Structure formats: structure tokens, C-alpha cells
CSV table of C-alpha atoms in Angstrom, one decimal:
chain,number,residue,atom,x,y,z
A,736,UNK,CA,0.0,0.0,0.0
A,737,UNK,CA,1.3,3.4,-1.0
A,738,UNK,CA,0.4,6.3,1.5
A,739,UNK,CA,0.1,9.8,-0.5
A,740,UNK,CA,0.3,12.8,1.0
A,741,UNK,CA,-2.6,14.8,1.7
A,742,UNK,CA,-3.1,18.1,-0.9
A,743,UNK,CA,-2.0,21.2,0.3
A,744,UNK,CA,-4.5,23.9,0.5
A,745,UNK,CA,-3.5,27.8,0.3
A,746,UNK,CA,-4.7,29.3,3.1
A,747,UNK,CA,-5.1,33.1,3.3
A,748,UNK,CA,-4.9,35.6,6.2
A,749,UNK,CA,-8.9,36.8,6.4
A,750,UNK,CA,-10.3,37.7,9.9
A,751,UNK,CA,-11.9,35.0,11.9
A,752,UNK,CA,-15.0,37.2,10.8
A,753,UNK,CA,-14.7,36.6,7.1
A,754,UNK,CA,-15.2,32.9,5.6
A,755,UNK,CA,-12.1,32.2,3.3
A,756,UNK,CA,-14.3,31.3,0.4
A,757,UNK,CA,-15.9,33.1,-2.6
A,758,UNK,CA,-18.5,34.4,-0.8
A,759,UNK,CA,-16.5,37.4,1.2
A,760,UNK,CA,-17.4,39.8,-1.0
A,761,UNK,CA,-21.2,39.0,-1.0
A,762,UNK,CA,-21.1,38.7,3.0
A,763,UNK,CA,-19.4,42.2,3.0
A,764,UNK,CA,-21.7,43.9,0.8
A,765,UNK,CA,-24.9,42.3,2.2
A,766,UNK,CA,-24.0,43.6,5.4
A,767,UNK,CA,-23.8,46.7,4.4
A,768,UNK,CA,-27.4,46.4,2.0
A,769,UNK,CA,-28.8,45.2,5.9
A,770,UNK,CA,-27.4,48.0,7.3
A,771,UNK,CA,-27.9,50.4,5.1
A,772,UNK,CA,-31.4,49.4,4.3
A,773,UNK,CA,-30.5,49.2,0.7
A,774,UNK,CA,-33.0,47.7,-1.6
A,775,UNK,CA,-30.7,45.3,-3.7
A,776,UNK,CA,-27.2,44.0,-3.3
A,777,UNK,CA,-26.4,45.2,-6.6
A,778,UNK,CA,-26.9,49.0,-4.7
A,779,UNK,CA,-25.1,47.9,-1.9
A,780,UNK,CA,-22.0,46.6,-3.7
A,781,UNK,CA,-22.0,50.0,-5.7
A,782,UNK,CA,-21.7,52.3,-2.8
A,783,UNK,CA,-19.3,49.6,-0.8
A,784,UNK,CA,-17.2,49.9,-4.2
A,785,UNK,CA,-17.1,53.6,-3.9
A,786,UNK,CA,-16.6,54.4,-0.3
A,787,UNK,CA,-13.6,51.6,-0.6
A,788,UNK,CA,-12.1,53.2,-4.0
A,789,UNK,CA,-12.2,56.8,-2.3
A,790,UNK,CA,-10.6,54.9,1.0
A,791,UNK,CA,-8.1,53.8,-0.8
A,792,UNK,CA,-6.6,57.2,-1.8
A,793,UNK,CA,-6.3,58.0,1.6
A,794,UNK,CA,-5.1,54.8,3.5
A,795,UNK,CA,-1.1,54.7,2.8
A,796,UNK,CA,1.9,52.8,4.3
A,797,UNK,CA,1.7,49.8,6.3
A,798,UNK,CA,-1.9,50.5,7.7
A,799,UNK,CA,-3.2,50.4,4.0
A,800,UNK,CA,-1.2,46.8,3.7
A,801,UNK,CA,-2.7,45.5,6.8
A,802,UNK,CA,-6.0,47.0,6.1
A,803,UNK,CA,-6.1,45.1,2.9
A,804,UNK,CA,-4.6,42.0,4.1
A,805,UNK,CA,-8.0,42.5,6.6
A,806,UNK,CA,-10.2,42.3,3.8
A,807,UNK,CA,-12.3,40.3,1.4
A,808,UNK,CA,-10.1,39.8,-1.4
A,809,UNK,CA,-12.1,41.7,-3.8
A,810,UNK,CA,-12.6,44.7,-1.5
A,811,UNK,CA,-8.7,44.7,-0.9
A,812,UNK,CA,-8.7,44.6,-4.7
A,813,UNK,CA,-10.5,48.1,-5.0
A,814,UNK,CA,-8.8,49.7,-2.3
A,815,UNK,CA,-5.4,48.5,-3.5
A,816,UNK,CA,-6.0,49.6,-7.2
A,817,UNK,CA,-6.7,53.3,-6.0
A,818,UNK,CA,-3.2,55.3,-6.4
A,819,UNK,CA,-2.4,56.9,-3.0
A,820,UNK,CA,-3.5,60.6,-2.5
A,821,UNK,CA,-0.1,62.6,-1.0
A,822,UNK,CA,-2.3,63.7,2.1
A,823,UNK,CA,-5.8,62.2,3.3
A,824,UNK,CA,-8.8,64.9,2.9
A,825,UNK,CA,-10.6,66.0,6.3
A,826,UNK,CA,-13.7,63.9,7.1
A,827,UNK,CA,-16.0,66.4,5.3
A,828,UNK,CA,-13.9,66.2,2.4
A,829,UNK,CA,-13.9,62.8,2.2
A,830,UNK,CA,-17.8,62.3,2.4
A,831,UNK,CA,-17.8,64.9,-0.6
A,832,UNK,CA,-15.3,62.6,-2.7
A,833,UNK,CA,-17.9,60.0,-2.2
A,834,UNK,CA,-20.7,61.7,-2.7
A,835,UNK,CA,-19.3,63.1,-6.4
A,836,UNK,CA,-18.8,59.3,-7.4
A,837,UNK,CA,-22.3,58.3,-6.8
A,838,UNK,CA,-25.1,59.3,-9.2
A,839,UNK,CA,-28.2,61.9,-7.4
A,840,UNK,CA,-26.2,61.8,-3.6
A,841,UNK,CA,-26.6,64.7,-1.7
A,842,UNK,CA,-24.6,65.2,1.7
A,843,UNK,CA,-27.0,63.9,3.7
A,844,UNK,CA,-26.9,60.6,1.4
A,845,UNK,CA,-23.3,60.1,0.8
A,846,UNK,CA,-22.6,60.7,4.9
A,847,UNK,CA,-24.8,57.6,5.2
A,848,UNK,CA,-23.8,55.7,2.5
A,849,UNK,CA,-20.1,56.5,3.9
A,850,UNK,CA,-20.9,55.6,7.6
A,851,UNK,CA,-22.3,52.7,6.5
A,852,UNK,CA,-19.8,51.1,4.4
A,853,UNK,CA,-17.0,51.9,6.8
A,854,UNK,CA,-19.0,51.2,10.3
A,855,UNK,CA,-19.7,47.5,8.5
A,856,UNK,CA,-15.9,47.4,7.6
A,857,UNK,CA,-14.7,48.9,11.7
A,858,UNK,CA,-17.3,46.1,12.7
A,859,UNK,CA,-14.9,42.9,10.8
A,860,UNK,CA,-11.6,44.9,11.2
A,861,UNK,CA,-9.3,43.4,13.5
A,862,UNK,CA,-9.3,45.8,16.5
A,863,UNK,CA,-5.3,46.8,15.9
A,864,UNK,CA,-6.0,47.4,12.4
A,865,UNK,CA,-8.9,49.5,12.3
A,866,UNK,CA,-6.7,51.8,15.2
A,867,UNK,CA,-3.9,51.8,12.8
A,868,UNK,CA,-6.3,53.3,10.1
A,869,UNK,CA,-7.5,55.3,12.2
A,870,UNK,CA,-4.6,56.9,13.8
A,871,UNK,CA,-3.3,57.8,10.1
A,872,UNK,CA,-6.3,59.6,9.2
A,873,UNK,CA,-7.3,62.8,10.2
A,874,UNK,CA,-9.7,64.1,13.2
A,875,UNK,CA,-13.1,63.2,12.3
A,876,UNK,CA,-12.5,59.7,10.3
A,877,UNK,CA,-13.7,57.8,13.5
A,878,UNK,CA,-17.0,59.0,13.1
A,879,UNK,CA,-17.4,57.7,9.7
A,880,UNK,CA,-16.4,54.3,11.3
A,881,UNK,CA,-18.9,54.6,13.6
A,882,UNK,CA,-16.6,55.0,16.7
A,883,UNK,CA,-15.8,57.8,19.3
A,884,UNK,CA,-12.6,60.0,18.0
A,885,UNK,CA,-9.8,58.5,19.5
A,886,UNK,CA,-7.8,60.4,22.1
A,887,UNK,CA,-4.1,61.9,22.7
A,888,UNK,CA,-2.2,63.0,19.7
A,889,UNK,CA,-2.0,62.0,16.4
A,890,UNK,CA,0.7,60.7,14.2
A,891,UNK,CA,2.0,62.9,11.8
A,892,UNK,CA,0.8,62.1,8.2
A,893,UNK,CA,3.0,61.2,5.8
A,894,UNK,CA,3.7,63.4,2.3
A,895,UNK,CA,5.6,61.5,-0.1
């Protein structure tokens, strides 16, 4: 009798919160249709693809590599692909990135689609990770993640 070794599977570093399997994505963005109160998925995964594509120009250095690495693979696809901006844009700012990406938002609109994506996202971040994120962001991010601003000073941001 010939013993053969058991195949290898490839395992990938997802958050206990995330099943490793195709079905991330559709986990992540129905989440956020549930908490949103989004009609259909298809809505959901828009905005979730927006929020994350404007995230992505503002997460840099080793918190943007952890924060994907955190991630559904498709979600750290779009926030990867995003070419880093040389300094994140104030909260406000940010919501208004959004809301010029999505089709009829107003404020009001795009500061909930916003808060909803990236409370979702604080909510399966590893603890250490979403602090990371947030330390490297300016005042007024933590609030978008649905969390209280975090105390004591911040980091300087990088520019270049």
C-alpha cells in the first residue's frame, strides 16, 4: 500500500470574521445592503465599491497593507487599485469625494452611505487594524467608522 500525502491547500490571512471562500465579497456587501437598508445587493456593492475606491486614496503605508490584508479579497482589490493621495482629505472632504462618485447623492446621502460602508468594515476589522487606520487619518474619520474620536495626539501624516 502506497500512502500519498494529503493536498496542500492555500490558506489566506482573512479575519476570523470573514469565511475564506468566494462568498467574502457577498457577506461584506450584504452587510452593508442590511445595514444600510439598501433595496438590492447590486446598490449595496455600488456604494461599498465607492466608499472603498475613495478609502483607498487615503489609506497609505503599512496600515493600507494591513488594512487590505484584513479584507475580502475583492474589497482589498478596489482599495489597492486606488493610487495613494499625498495627504488624506478632512472627514467632510472625504464624504464629498464620495458623494461626487455616486449618481443623485446629496450630503445627507453620501454621509450615510459613507458611515455605512466603513462602520460595516470597523465592525470585521481586527481591532489593531482599524486603530492603525485610524490613527493615520485625520480628526473626524472615527465618526465615519462609527466609533468615538480617539484620544491623545496623532501621528503625523506622511507626504511622499
Amino acid at each position: 500500500m502506497t500512502a500519498t500525502a494529503a493536498p496542500t491547500r492555500k490558506t489566506t490571512s482573512t479575519p476570523a470574521n470573514f469565511p475564506s471562500t468566494d462568498t467574502t465579497w457577498l457577506t461584506l456587501t450584504e452587510r452593508v445592503r442590511e445595514a444600510g437598508g439598501y433595496r438590492t445587493r447590486a446598490e449595496a456593492e455600488h456604494i461599498t465599491r465607492t466608499v472603498l475606491s475613495v478609502l483607498g486614496t487615503h489609506v497609505t503605508g503599512d496600515e493600507r497593507v494591513a488594512l487590505a490584508r484584513a479584507l475580502p479579497e475583492e474589497a482589498a482589490r478596489v482599495l489597492a487599485s486606488q493610487i495613494p493621495a499625498l495627504r488624506p482629505l478632512p472627514a467632510p472632504d472625504f464624504v464629498e469625494a464620495v458623494a461626487s462618485r455616486l449618481d443623485n447623492s446629496t450630503p445627507a446621502t453620501a454621509r450615510w452611505d459613507t458611515g455605512t460602508v466603513l462602520t460595516v468594515l470597523a465592525d470585521l476589522l481586527p481591532p489593531p487594524v482599524l486603530t492603525d487606520v485610524l490613527t493615520h487619518l485625520p480628526t473626524g474619520y472615527a465618526l465615519l467608522f462609527g466609533r468615538a474620536e480617539l484620544g491623545g495626539p496623532r501621528r503625523a501624516h506622511r507626504t511622499a
